[in-house]
Every structure is written in structure tokens, then in C-alpha cells.
Amino acid sequence: MPDYCNEDDSKQIESVTMHGVHRIHPNDVGLDVASLKIIELSKKIRELNAALVSERNRCNNLCQVVRKLESESASLSNKDVICSLCKQNKITTNEKIDNTSESAGQEKKIKKMESVVLELRQKVQTLNHDLLLAKKVVEAETGEIIPNINIWLTNLKLKTEGTYGTWRGRQQQITALKNRIAKLQSQLALKASSCTEVLINKDNIENETFSGATFFGINYFQDDDNNLDLQSPKVNHTIEQNENKISTIIQLQDEKKRLEEDNDVTKKNLQKTKLRINNLLQEQKELKQQILFLIKKGKHDDELVESLVHRNEDLQNELNRMNQINKEKDDEIEKFNEQQSNLKQRKDIEIKRLEEIIIEKNQLIDNMNERLTTVNQIHLDKSEHEVITETNDIIQSNFIHSSQCDQLCDPDHIKSLTIERDGLVKLIENMESRIEELVNEKMKLELENTELTRKLTGKPIINNQSLLINEKSIKSINNNHNDNEDDQLFHYLTNENYIKNLFLKCSSLSLSSMKIITKYIKQFQMILIKYHNELMNLKNNIKLILNYRNDDFKLMMNIIDELRQQQQQQGQQRQRQQEQQEQEQQQRQQQQKQGQQRQRQQEQQEQEQQQRQQQQKQGQQRQRQQEQQEQEQQ
């Protein structure tokens, strides 16, 4: 329904309440309100009629324009036929393009004019509807059937001689009749005392004039006592008339009592309706506040969901980054293990090669020693010199190989590896602290969710500490209980029998008020259903997020366990490497000791050779001295 129907319903309600107020508190000023309203309505009707006539004229003009356009379109169709003939006669393409553009522009104009005509028709329909409503209001006020408003206004002018001042409505007529009844009662009391006073009162009543809503005439309610005279033969006739009047007055009194009772009933009904209206207004305000609260809550929930989504994305990015770091570390560890295995192989190969060289050199030394004994003393010096040079070369080569092995087992390299190990341990500790923070945030979000559900059901909020202590035990019970109560409330408010039960409790409502109430209640029910669906979607999303969080937490714990296992394996490997390094160091020390022993043996051999040389020199000197002595003797 459009909005003006609702406005008409509200106007009818106001008119009913105004009638009730006039019945309770009749005033001389209030009697002219209905007449003023009707005059205003008549003015509005005239304005609407004038507007309707102008709109009709516009419609006629537009119809003529449409007809012209249709004729032009027909002529354009004829032109198209001519253009087809011209095509056969090879007319240029420029003329064709111009014709098509003109036809397209005219079609657009026709469409615009049709839309304008539709709008005007809609306006005319609304004006006709308003006229019907105004006619109904006037009929309800006057109590007459009005076939045509203009004819009714002309009759009203003729009856009142062109003025609207003497016209009275039904309410004014009722008050005038009540005043007349009161005056007639006082007149009857006076007539019972004396006939003369009755005649005086009748003269006073004759001087008063009344008029009704149906224009029966001013003298319609006057008595026919103008012909009375003070003559005695007519007294009996007047007494009979008085008795008839007394009977009519008694009937009028009974009717008055009945009307008063009806008036009391209407007053009570009016008070009840006012109370109901106030209650409905209060309920409407409360529902509006609840709707605003739900809208705000929906906004907050949307923000919370967005923040949770961003948080989840950040956590996933961090997880991916940590996985990449772990993969890089694993690759580095594998490379390091490969390097160590290669180094071990190289060391073993070099040790074997050195042992072979040492064996060969020892064989050479033995051979040289055997030759030394056989060779002459002259060649001994040369051979000894050569042996010394060869031994020095061997010693230098041994020192070079030992320095290379020391470089491979350098402590700086070991320190760098230990630093990497410490960095990995710290990274794992940071990951564990991060996981604890995420668990705490999860607990806080669950607490906020429980608080929101409690606010919806109108229950008090429990402290955060008590919820944290008894979270697992209380959460399941409260959630089930709150969900059941929420579902019961929702089904009760959105049930179709809810409106019927309300109207059964409030059976004294009018049809218009019942329609208005049902309309607003249905709107609020639709809003409640919408927000209930949104809340259910939010709850489902939160549950999904919690499940994702639990899965992420499980993955993190598995990753941490794997990292710990890898650390343990790495520690075992390092221990093994350290043991191997210690064994290698022991072997090196043994080799060094062997080399020192060999050096000592070589030094001893050199000393022995020097002693031998000295002995040989001494022997030669002795031989020379002997030869000199022999020569001197000769």
C-alpha cells in the first residue's frame, strides 16, 4: 500500500478521537471545528479538481502529440519504402544514414512521451483516490449520501443563501438537542406549578432557533404553541398537550440515560484505547532501541570477523614464513652433513696416502742405509747430504698435510655451527611463546562471544576470571541453555499466532488500530528474522574460525614436535661428530708423537754420523802425521 493510505487511516483515527473529545467536553468553540474542517476539505477538493482538469488537459495534449508522432512514424515508414526503391536506383548512402538517425531520434522522443503519460496517469489515479477519501469523510461528518460534491455544495449555498455560517454538523446538532431537552425539562417543571409560567417558557422556546446537519429548516424543532391564547376554553386542550409532552419528555429522559450510559462506555473504551496506544508506543520505542542495538552489534560483529580474518591471514603468512625458514635450515643442515661426509672421506684418503708415502720413504731409507755401508767414505758425504735433503722435504710435506687437516677442523667453523644451533633454539622458543599468545587470544574471543550471547538473552555477564577458571565445564551448559532459550523466544515472537494472542488479550481495539499494529509487528518480525539469520551465520563463522584455529594449533604443535626431534637428532649427530673429532685428534697426537720420535731418531743418526765423520777426520790426520813422520825419517 502507498504512504497516503496510512495518512488517511491516521486522519480517521484523529477524527474519531476528536468526536470522543467533543462528546466528553462539548464547547461552543469546538462546535465550529467540524464545519471549518469541512470547508477546508471542500477547498482542497476544489484545488484537486482544478489540478485534475489541468492534468487532463495535459494528457489530451500529450495524446495529440503521440498521435502526431505516430503519423510521423508512419510517414517515416513510407520514406523507408521510398529509400528501398532509391537503393534499387543506386541512391547515395548519406541519405540513408540521415533517415535512420531521424527515425531513431523520433523513437526516443516517443518513449520519453510515453513515460511522461504513464507518470501523469499515476498522478490522476492518486488524485481520484484522494477525492474518494474526502467524499467518505464528508459523508461520515454529515450523515448524508453525496453522489457529487459539486452538486452538494451548490445545494448547500442555496439553502443557506450563499453563506456557510449557519450550517451545523451532527455533533453540533446533538449538543443543541441536549440543550433543548434540558430547557424542556425546566419548562415542564414550571408548567406543573402554573400554566402561565409554561406559556412564558413556550414563548422563550419559540424565540430560539436551531438547525440540523440535514437542513430540515429552522422552524422544524419549534413547537406549535404560537396559536395558544390565554382563553379558558383552550386550557383543557393545552393540558392534554402537556401530558403528551410529559410522556415524550419521559421517553427523552430514558433516551438521555441510555445515551449517557453509551457515553460512559465510549469514555472507558477511549481510555482503554489511549492506554493501549501508549503501551504500543512504548513497545515501538523499545523495539526501535533493540533494532539499533542489533544493528550496532552486527557492525561490531562484522568488524570482529574482519579482524579475525586478517589475524588468521597474518598467522598463515607467519606459518608459511616459518616453514620456509625451517626448509632453508634443513637444506643447510643437509649441505653441512654432506660437507662433513666429504671431509671425512678426504681425510681418510689423505691419511692412507700419507701412510703409503711414509712406508715408501722408510723403504728408501733402509735401502740408502745399506748403500751407505757399501759405498766409499768419499761418496758417503754426498749420499748423506742427499738423504738429509730428502728427509727435510718429507717432513715439510707432512707438515703441510697436517695444517690442511687442522684447517678443516678449525674451531671457528665449529663456533659458527654452534651459533646456528642456538639461533634455531631461540626461534623455536619464540614460536612456542607465539602459540601461547594465540591460545590466550582464542580464549578472549570465546569470552566475548559468550558475553554477546548473554546480552541478547538479557542475562548478567560473568567475570572473566571465573569464566577462565571454569571454562570447559560452564561453556557447554550455558551455550546449550542460552541456545534453547533464544530459539524459544525467537519462535514465540515470529509465530503467526503471536498477533492473534495479542488481539485476544486486547479485544476492544478498532479495526484500523489492529491493522496498524499488525503491520508494524510483521515488519519487526521480518527484521528479527533477518538479524537472527545474521547472528546464526556469525556463530557458524566463529565456529569455523575456531576449528581452523584448532587445526592450525595442531599443525604448529606437530611442527614443534618435529623440530624438537630434529634438534635431538642434530644433537646426537653433533655428539657423534665430536667423538669422531676427538678420535681424530687422538690419532693426530699419536702421529705427532711418532713424528717426534722419528725426528729424535734422525737427530741421533745425524749425531752418530757426525761422530763417525770426526773419527774419520781424526784417522786421516793420524795417517797424515804418520806419513809426515815417515817422510821426515826418510
Tab-separated table of C-alpha atoms in Angstrom, residues 38-414:
chain	number	residue	atom	x	y	z
A	38	ILE	CA	-15.339	20.517	6.003
A	39	ILE	CA	-14.752	23.951	4.484
A	40	GLU	CA	-11.033	23.224	4.279
A	41	LEU	CA	-11.769	19.843	2.737
A	42	SER	CA	-14.052	21.461	0.183
A	43	LYS	CA	-11.271	23.913	-0.698
A	44	LYS	CA	-8.845	21.046	-1.081
A	45	ILE	CA	-11.378	19.213	-3.235
A	46	ARG	CA	-11.718	22.276	-5.467
A	47	GLU	CA	-7.945	22.534	-5.774
A	48	LEU	CA	-7.709	18.850	-6.558
A	49	ASN	CA	-10.461	19.173	-9.158
A	50	ALA	CA	-8.623	22.076	-10.763
A	51	ALA	CA	-5.373	20.107	-10.744
A	52	LEU	CA	-7.208	17.121	-12.206
A	53	VAL	CA	-8.641	19.255	-15.006
A	54	SER	CA	-5.197	20.678	-15.764
A	55	GLU	CA	-3.718	17.191	-15.788
A	56	ARG	CA	-6.484	16.007	-18.102
A	57	ASN	CA	-5.718	18.859	-20.461
A	58	ARG	CA	-2.058	17.923	-20.374
A	59	CYS	CA	-2.964	14.312	-21.055
A	60	ASN	CA	-5.076	15.337	-24.046
A	61	ASN	CA	-2.242	17.476	-25.390
A	62	LEU	CA	0.197	14.646	-24.935
A	63	CYS	CA	-2.177	12.224	-26.649
A	64	GLN	CA	-2.353	14.592	-29.598
A	65	VAL	CA	1.438	14.792	-29.655
A	66	VAL	CA	1.627	10.996	-29.576
A	67	ARG	CA	-0.807	10.772	-32.478
A	68	LYS	CA	1.260	13.256	-34.440
A	69	LEU	CA	4.380	11.259	-33.705
A	70	GLU	CA	2.633	8.073	-34.777
A	71	SER	CA	1.598	9.722	-38.023
A	72	GLU	CA	5.175	10.924	-38.476
A	73	SER	CA	6.456	7.405	-37.803
A	74	ALA	CA	4.017	6.113	-40.451
A	75	SER	CA	5.318	8.710	-42.871
A	76	LEU	CA	8.830	7.630	-41.955
A	77	SER	CA	7.905	4.053	-42.772
A	78	ASN	CA	6.716	5.318	-46.176
A	79	LYS	CA	10.037	7.092	-46.521
A	80	ASP	CA	11.802	3.830	-45.763
A	81	VAL	CA	9.874	2.220	-48.627
A	82	ILE	CA	10.951	5.063	-50.880
A	83	CYS	CA	14.510	4.591	-49.649
A	84	SER	CA	14.350	0.931	-50.597
A	85	LEU	CA	13.260	1.985	-54.080
A	86	CYS	CA	16.064	4.505	-54.134
A	87	LYS	CA	18.508	1.763	-53.222
A	88	GLN	CA	17.434	-0.055	-56.288
A	89	ASN	CA	18.103	3.117	-58.233
A	90	LYS	CA	21.565	3.439	-56.563
A	91	ILE	CA	20.858	6.428	-54.276
A	92	THR	CA	23.821	7.511	-52.148
A	93	THR	CA	24.354	6.095	-48.648
A	94	ASN	CA	24.403	9.523	-46.934
A	95	GLU	CA	20.642	9.972	-47.381
A	96	LYS	CA	20.027	6.531	-45.839
A	97	ILE	CA	22.074	7.374	-42.724
A	98	ASP	CA	20.191	10.679	-42.232
A	99	ASN	CA	16.786	8.954	-42.422
A	100	THR	CA	17.767	6.250	-39.917
A	101	SER	CA	19.176	8.848	-37.459
A	102	GLU	CA	15.953	10.915	-37.670
A	103	SER	CA	13.782	7.826	-37.064
A	104	ALA	CA	15.920	6.827	-34.045
A	105	GLY	CA	15.610	10.342	-32.538
A	106	GLN	CA	11.831	10.332	-33.014
A	107	GLU	CA	11.558	6.892	-31.403
A	108	LYS	CA	13.452	8.206	-28.371
A	109	LYS	CA	11.048	11.169	-28.170
A	110	ILE	CA	8.062	8.789	-28.333
A	111	LYS	CA	9.485	6.695	-25.481
A	112	LYS	CA	10.018	9.812	-23.346
A	113	MET	CA	6.455	11.000	-24.014
A	114	GLU	CA	5.077	7.558	-23.103
A	115	SER	CA	6.930	7.629	-19.788
A	116	VAL	CA	5.509	11.121	-19.072
A	117	VAL	CA	1.987	9.880	-19.895
A	118	LEU	CA	2.385	6.948	-17.511
A	119	GLU	CA	3.503	9.281	-14.712
A	120	LEU	CA	0.513	11.563	-15.315
A	121	ARG	CA	-1.867	8.598	-15.252
A	122	GLN	CA	-0.451	7.521	-11.918
A	123	LYS	CA	-0.923	11.038	-10.534
A	124	VAL	CA	-4.529	11.079	-11.776
A	125	GLN	CA	-5.192	7.767	-10.044
A	126	THR	CA	-3.813	9.103	-6.759
A	127	LEU	CA	-5.946	12.249	-7.063
A	128	ASN	CA	-9.069	10.174	-7.704
A	129	HIS	CA	-8.281	8.088	-4.657
A	130	ASP	CA	-7.856	11.237	-2.535
A	131	LEU	CA	-11.208	12.545	-3.826
A	132	LEU	CA	-12.966	9.343	-2.814
A	133	LEU	CA	-11.452	9.518	0.664
A	134	ALA	CA	-12.519	13.166	1.048
A	135	LYS	CA	-16.048	12.257	-0.082
A	136	LYS	CA	-16.188	9.483	2.526
A	137	VAL	CA	-15.038	11.881	5.259
A	138	VAL	CA	-17.743	14.403	4.301
A	139	GLU	CA	-20.413	11.667	4.241
A	140	ALA	CA	-19.320	10.447	7.681
A	141	GLU	CA	-19.492	14.012	9.025
A	142	THR	CA	-22.853	14.984	7.526
A	143	GLY	CA	-24.629	11.610	7.594
A	144	GLU	CA	-25.828	12.100	4.020
A	145	ILE	CA	-25.098	10.208	0.810
A	146	ILE	CA	-23.270	12.557	-1.573
A	147	PRO	CA	-23.338	11.397	-5.204
A	148	ASN	CA	-21.481	14.509	-6.402
A	149	ILE	CA	-19.590	17.040	-4.271
A	150	ASN	CA	-20.161	19.996	-6.599
A	151	ILE	CA	-23.960	19.468	-6.598
A	152	TRP	CA	-23.949	19.114	-2.809
A	153	LEU	CA	-22.024	22.396	-2.435
A	154	THR	CA	-24.440	24.249	-4.743
A	155	ASN	CA	-27.457	22.935	-2.764
A	156	LEU	CA	-25.768	23.987	0.463
A	157	LYS	CA	-25.270	27.516	-0.928
A	158	LEU	CA	-28.918	27.750	-1.991
A	159	LYS	CA	-30.226	26.566	1.378
A	160	THR	CA	-28.011	28.888	3.388
A	161	GLU	CA	-28.371	31.807	0.913
A	162	GLY	CA	-24.763	31.679	-0.203
A	163	THR	CA	-23.198	31.542	3.285
A	164	TYR	CA	-21.715	28.669	5.208
A	165	GLY	CA	-22.077	30.226	8.662
A	166	THR	CA	-25.480	28.668	9.641
A	167	TRP	CA	-24.523	25.100	8.719
A	168	ARG	CA	-24.122	22.661	11.620
A	169	GLY	CA	-22.743	19.135	11.816
A	170	ARG	CA	-24.077	16.080	13.622
A	171	GLN	CA	-22.155	16.761	16.827
A	172	GLN	CA	-23.444	20.317	16.986
A	173	GLN	CA	-26.980	19.072	16.336
A	174	ILE	CA	-26.684	16.573	19.221
A	175	THR	CA	-25.494	19.259	21.636
A	176	ALA	CA	-28.306	21.579	20.518
A	177	LEU	CA	-30.878	18.822	21.128
A	178	LYS	CA	-29.407	18.141	24.577
A	179	ASN	CA	-29.666	21.821	25.488
A	180	ARG	CA	-33.242	21.863	24.248
A	181	ILE	CA	-34.104	18.761	26.317
A	182	ALA	CA	-32.743	20.472	29.424
A	183	LYS	CA	-34.793	23.560	28.696
A	184	LEU	CA	-37.931	21.482	28.075
A	185	GLN	CA	-37.462	19.711	31.420
A	186	SER	CA	-37.231	23.041	33.209
A	187	GLN	CA	-40.315	24.214	31.327
A	188	LEU	CA	-42.293	21.116	32.374
A	189	ALA	CA	-41.437	21.762	35.998
A	190	LEU	CA	-42.658	25.299	35.660
A	191	LYS	CA	-45.847	24.158	33.857
A	192	ALA	CA	-46.687	21.827	36.693
A	193	SER	CA	-46.611	24.812	39.064
A	194	SER	CA	-48.510	27.186	36.887
A	195	CYS	CA	-49.839	27.253	33.353
A	196	THR	CA	-48.898	30.866	32.927
A	197	GLU	CA	-45.239	30.168	33.504
A	198	VAL	CA	-45.483	27.352	30.950
A	199	LEU	CA	-46.791	29.779	28.360
A	200	ILE	CA	-43.937	32.196	29.097
A	201	ASN	CA	-41.394	29.400	28.722
A	202	LYS	CA	-43.003	28.376	25.435
A	203	ASP	CA	-42.633	31.928	24.167
A	204	ASN	CA	-38.950	31.789	25.123
A	205	ILE	CA	-38.500	28.468	23.286
A	206	GLU	CA	-40.211	29.903	20.210
A	207	ASN	CA	-37.694	32.721	20.113
A	208	GLU	CA	-34.794	30.201	19.871
A	209	THR	CA	-33.771	28.737	16.503
A	210	PHE	CA	-31.913	25.516	15.766
A	211	SER	CA	-30.596	23.976	12.589
A	212	GLY	CA	-29.522	20.446	11.719
A	213	ALA	CA	-26.956	18.823	9.510
A	214	THR	CA	-29.613	17.736	7.058
A	215	PHE	CA	-31.126	21.264	6.715
A	216	PHE	CA	-34.701	20.409	7.749
A	217	GLY	CA	-35.320	24.082	8.361
A	218	ILE	CA	-35.029	26.440	11.303
A	219	ASN	CA	-38.686	26.060	12.400
A	220	TYR	CA	-38.577	22.264	12.308
A	221	PHE	CA	-37.780	21.886	16.015
A	222	GLN	CA	-40.052	24.712	17.179
A	223	ASP	CA	-43.327	23.997	18.965
A	224	ASP	CA	-46.723	24.764	17.543
A	225	ASP	CA	-47.711	26.825	20.557
A	226	ASN	CA	-47.862	30.176	18.770
A	227	ASN	CA	-51.617	29.845	18.356
A	228	LEU	CA	-52.228	29.442	22.042
A	229	ASP	CA	-54.279	32.089	23.697
A	230	LEU	CA	-54.987	32.762	27.295
A	231	GLN	CA	-58.593	31.875	26.866
A	232	SER	CA	-60.129	29.328	29.223
A	233	PRO	CA	-61.784	27.016	26.642
A	234	LYS	CA	-58.348	26.123	25.294
A	235	VAL	CA	-56.836	25.247	28.677
A	236	ASN	CA	-58.018	21.636	28.526
A	237	HIS	CA	-56.507	21.265	25.126
A	238	THR	CA	-53.203	22.629	26.424
A	239	ILE	CA	-53.313	20.250	29.410
A	240	GLU	CA	-53.710	17.304	27.069
A	241	GLN	CA	-50.828	18.582	25.014
A	242	ASN	CA	-48.780	18.971	28.193
A	243	GLU	CA	-49.488	15.377	29.184
A	244	ASN	CA	-48.379	14.209	25.769
A	245	LYS	CA	-45.281	16.326	26.115
A	246	ILE	CA	-44.609	14.878	29.581
A	247	SER	CA	-44.756	11.371	28.114
A	248	THR	CA	-42.388	12.421	25.345
A	249	ILE	CA	-40.102	14.048	27.927
A	250	ILE	CA	-40.032	10.802	29.931
A	251	GLN	CA	-39.080	8.965	26.789
A	252	LEU	CA	-36.415	11.567	26.104
A	253	GLN	CA	-35.087	11.169	29.660
A	254	ASP	CA	-34.840	7.420	29.141
A	255	GLU	CA	-33.037	8.022	25.910
A	256	LYS	CA	-30.818	10.516	27.701
A	257	LYS	CA	-29.890	7.923	30.329
A	258	ARG	CA	-29.191	5.410	27.638
A	259	LEU	CA	-27.055	7.951	25.783
A	260	GLU	CA	-25.202	8.790	28.999
A	261	GLU	CA	-24.501	5.107	29.550
A	262	ASP	CA	-23.286	4.830	25.987
A	263	ASN	CA	-21.181	7.911	26.587
A	264	ASP	CA	-19.624	6.340	29.702
A	265	VAL	CA	-18.900	3.157	27.770
A	266	THR	CA	-17.305	5.149	24.982
A	267	LYS	CA	-15.248	7.083	27.560
A	268	LYS	CA	-13.988	3.853	29.053
A	269	ASN	CA	-13.220	2.469	25.616
A	270	LEU	CA	-11.429	5.690	24.751
A	271	GLN	CA	-9.320	5.487	27.913
A	272	LYS	CA	-8.520	1.868	27.127
A	273	THR	CA	-7.539	2.757	23.585
A	274	LYS	CA	-5.334	5.584	24.866
A	275	LEU	CA	-3.631	3.209	27.290
A	276	ARG	CA	-3.166	0.685	24.527
A	277	ILE	CA	-1.777	3.338	22.225
A	278	ASN	CA	0.682	4.400	24.927
A	279	ASN	CA	1.708	0.799	25.526
A	280	LEU	CA	2.144	0.234	21.813
A	281	LEU	CA	4.225	3.400	21.522
A	282	GLN	CA	6.432	2.247	24.380
A	283	GLU	CA	6.791	-1.174	22.778
A	284	GLN	CA	7.603	0.512	19.486
A	285	LYS	CA	10.326	2.593	21.152
A	286	GLU	CA	11.753	-0.483	22.837
A	287	LEU	CA	11.741	-2.384	19.553
A	288	LYS	CA	13.459	0.534	17.814
A	289	GLN	CA	16.119	0.588	20.529
A	290	GLN	CA	16.563	-3.153	20.173
A	291	ILE	CA	16.879	-2.792	16.403
A	292	LEU	CA	19.507	-0.061	16.795
A	293	PHE	CA	21.342	-2.234	19.290
A	294	LEU	CA	21.226	-5.177	16.912
A	295	ILE	CA	22.476	-3.010	14.039
A	296	LYS	CA	25.391	-1.785	16.144
A	297	LYS	CA	26.067	-5.308	17.278
A	298	GLY	CA	26.008	-6.525	13.682
A	299	LYS	CA	28.552	-3.826	12.762
A	300	HIS	CA	30.783	-4.803	15.681
A	301	ASP	CA	30.471	-8.465	14.724
A	302	ASP	CA	31.420	-7.628	11.134
A	303	GLU	CA	34.475	-5.721	12.366
A	304	LEU	CA	35.377	-8.600	14.670
A	305	VAL	CA	35.053	-11.129	11.856
A	306	GLU	CA	37.202	-8.947	9.589
A	307	SER	CA	39.847	-8.594	12.304
A	308	LEU	CA	39.771	-12.360	12.859
A	309	VAL	CA	40.138	-12.979	9.134
A	310	HIS	CA	43.098	-10.569	8.958
A	311	ARG	CA	44.579	-12.202	12.034
A	312	ASN	CA	44.203	-15.633	10.507
A	313	GLU	CA	45.829	-14.445	7.287
A	314	ASP	CA	48.746	-12.975	9.255
A	315	LEU	CA	49.164	-16.229	11.157
A	316	GLN	CA	49.081	-18.217	7.940
A	317	ASN	CA	51.711	-15.897	6.445
A	318	GLU	CA	53.873	-16.337	9.539
A	319	LEU	CA	53.425	-20.107	9.338
A	320	ASN	CA	54.462	-20.107	5.688
A	321	ARG	CA	57.469	-17.945	6.519
A	322	MET	CA	58.482	-20.253	9.376
A	323	ASN	CA	58.058	-23.277	7.134
A	324	GLN	CA	60.304	-21.654	4.552
A	325	ILE	CA	62.887	-20.847	7.238
A	326	ASN	CA	62.762	-24.427	8.504
A	327	LYS	CA	63.152	-25.744	4.971
A	328	GLU	CA	66.171	-23.476	4.438
A	329	LYS	CA	67.675	-24.635	7.732
A	330	ASP	CA	67.078	-28.267	6.801
A	331	ASP	CA	68.762	-27.675	3.450
A	332	GLU	CA	71.722	-26.026	5.188
A	333	ILE	CA	71.974	-28.929	7.660
A	334	GLU	CA	71.891	-31.433	4.810
A	335	LYS	CA	74.600	-29.485	2.996
A	336	PHE	CA	76.666	-29.359	6.171
A	337	ASN	CA	76.289	-33.116	6.667
A	338	GLU	CA	77.314	-33.703	3.071
A	339	GLN	CA	80.348	-31.461	3.536
A	340	GLN	CA	81.300	-33.321	6.701
A	341	SER	CA	80.967	-36.682	4.964
A	342	ASN	CA	83.087	-35.378	2.063
A	343	LEU	CA	85.684	-34.059	4.517
A	344	LYS	CA	85.826	-37.410	6.286
A	345	GLN	CA	86.326	-39.191	3.006
A	346	ARG	CA	89.066	-36.758	2.016
A	347	LYS	CA	90.759	-37.163	5.381
A	348	ASP	CA	90.690	-40.929	5.122
A	349	ILE	CA	92.074	-40.775	1.593
A	350	GLU	CA	94.853	-38.365	2.636
A	351	ILE	CA	95.743	-40.473	5.691
A	352	LYS	CA	96.032	-43.572	3.549
A	353	ARG	CA	98.118	-41.687	1.010
A	354	LEU	CA	100.425	-40.352	3.738
A	355	GLU	CA	100.830	-43.817	5.248
A	356	GLU	CA	101.799	-45.174	1.849
A	357	ILE	CA	104.294	-42.336	1.384
A	358	ILE	CA	105.781	-42.999	4.829
A	359	ILE	CA	106.156	-46.705	4.064
A	360	GLU	CA	107.852	-45.903	0.767
A	361	LYS	CA	110.179	-43.424	2.405
A	362	ASN	CA	111.079	-45.880	5.139
A	363	GLN	CA	111.955	-48.419	2.478
A	364	LEU	CA	114.075	-45.824	0.712
A	365	ILE	CA	115.836	-45.002	3.976
A	366	ASP	CA	116.636	-48.651	4.603
A	367	ASN	CA	117.968	-49.019	1.084
A	368	MET	CA	120.060	-45.917	1.460
A	369	ASN	CA	121.472	-47.127	4.750
A	370	GLU	CA	122.511	-50.371	3.120
A	371	ARG	CA	124.140	-48.464	0.291
A	372	LEU	CA	125.963	-46.225	2.747
A	373	THR	CA	127.784	-49.180	4.197
A	374	THR	CA	128.916	-50.381	0.785
A	375	VAL	CA	129.840	-47.013	-0.718
A	376	ASN	CA	133.222	-45.455	-0.047
A	377	GLN	CA	133.785	-42.757	2.507
A	378	ILE	CA	134.089	-40.095	-0.188
A	379	HIS	CA	130.679	-40.860	-1.563
A	380	LEU	CA	129.268	-41.077	1.961
A	381	ASP	CA	129.264	-37.274	2.372
A	382	LYS	CA	127.347	-36.754	-0.832
A	383	SER	CA	124.872	-39.509	-0.072
A	384	GLU	CA	124.339	-38.231	3.454
A	385	HIS	CA	123.696	-34.733	2.156
A	386	GLU	CA	121.119	-36.049	-0.311
A	387	VAL	CA	119.428	-38.132	2.376
A	388	ILE	CA	119.155	-35.075	4.632
A	389	THR	CA	117.521	-33.002	1.894
A	390	GLU	CA	115.035	-35.768	1.110
A	391	THR	CA	114.100	-36.170	4.757
A	392	ASN	CA	113.517	-32.417	5.050
A	393	ASP	CA	111.172	-32.494	2.042
A	394	ILE	CA	109.234	-35.372	3.574
A	395	ILE	CA	108.909	-33.536	6.872
A	396	GLN	CA	107.698	-30.378	5.100
A	397	SER	CA	105.099	-32.357	3.136
A	398	ASN	CA	103.875	-33.969	6.359
A	399	PHE	CA	103.522	-30.539	7.983
A	400	ILE	CA	101.521	-29.224	5.005
A	401	HIS	CA	99.035	-32.115	5.158
A	402	SER	CA	98.642	-31.740	8.909
A	403	SER	CA	97.942	-27.974	8.519
A	404	GLN	CA	95.205	-28.711	5.939
A	405	CYS	CA	93.523	-31.159	8.322
A	406	ASP	CA	93.736	-28.581	11.116
A	407	GLN	CA	92.078	-26.011	8.891
A	408	LEU	CA	89.198	-28.412	8.179
A	409	CYS	CA	88.737	-28.985	11.917
A	410	ASP	CA	89.093	-25.260	12.662
A	411	PRO	CA	87.334	-24.102	15.939
A	412	ASP	CA	85.906	-21.010	14.148
A	413	HIS	CA	83.893	-23.283	11.881
A	414	ILE	CA	82.642	-25.194	14.909
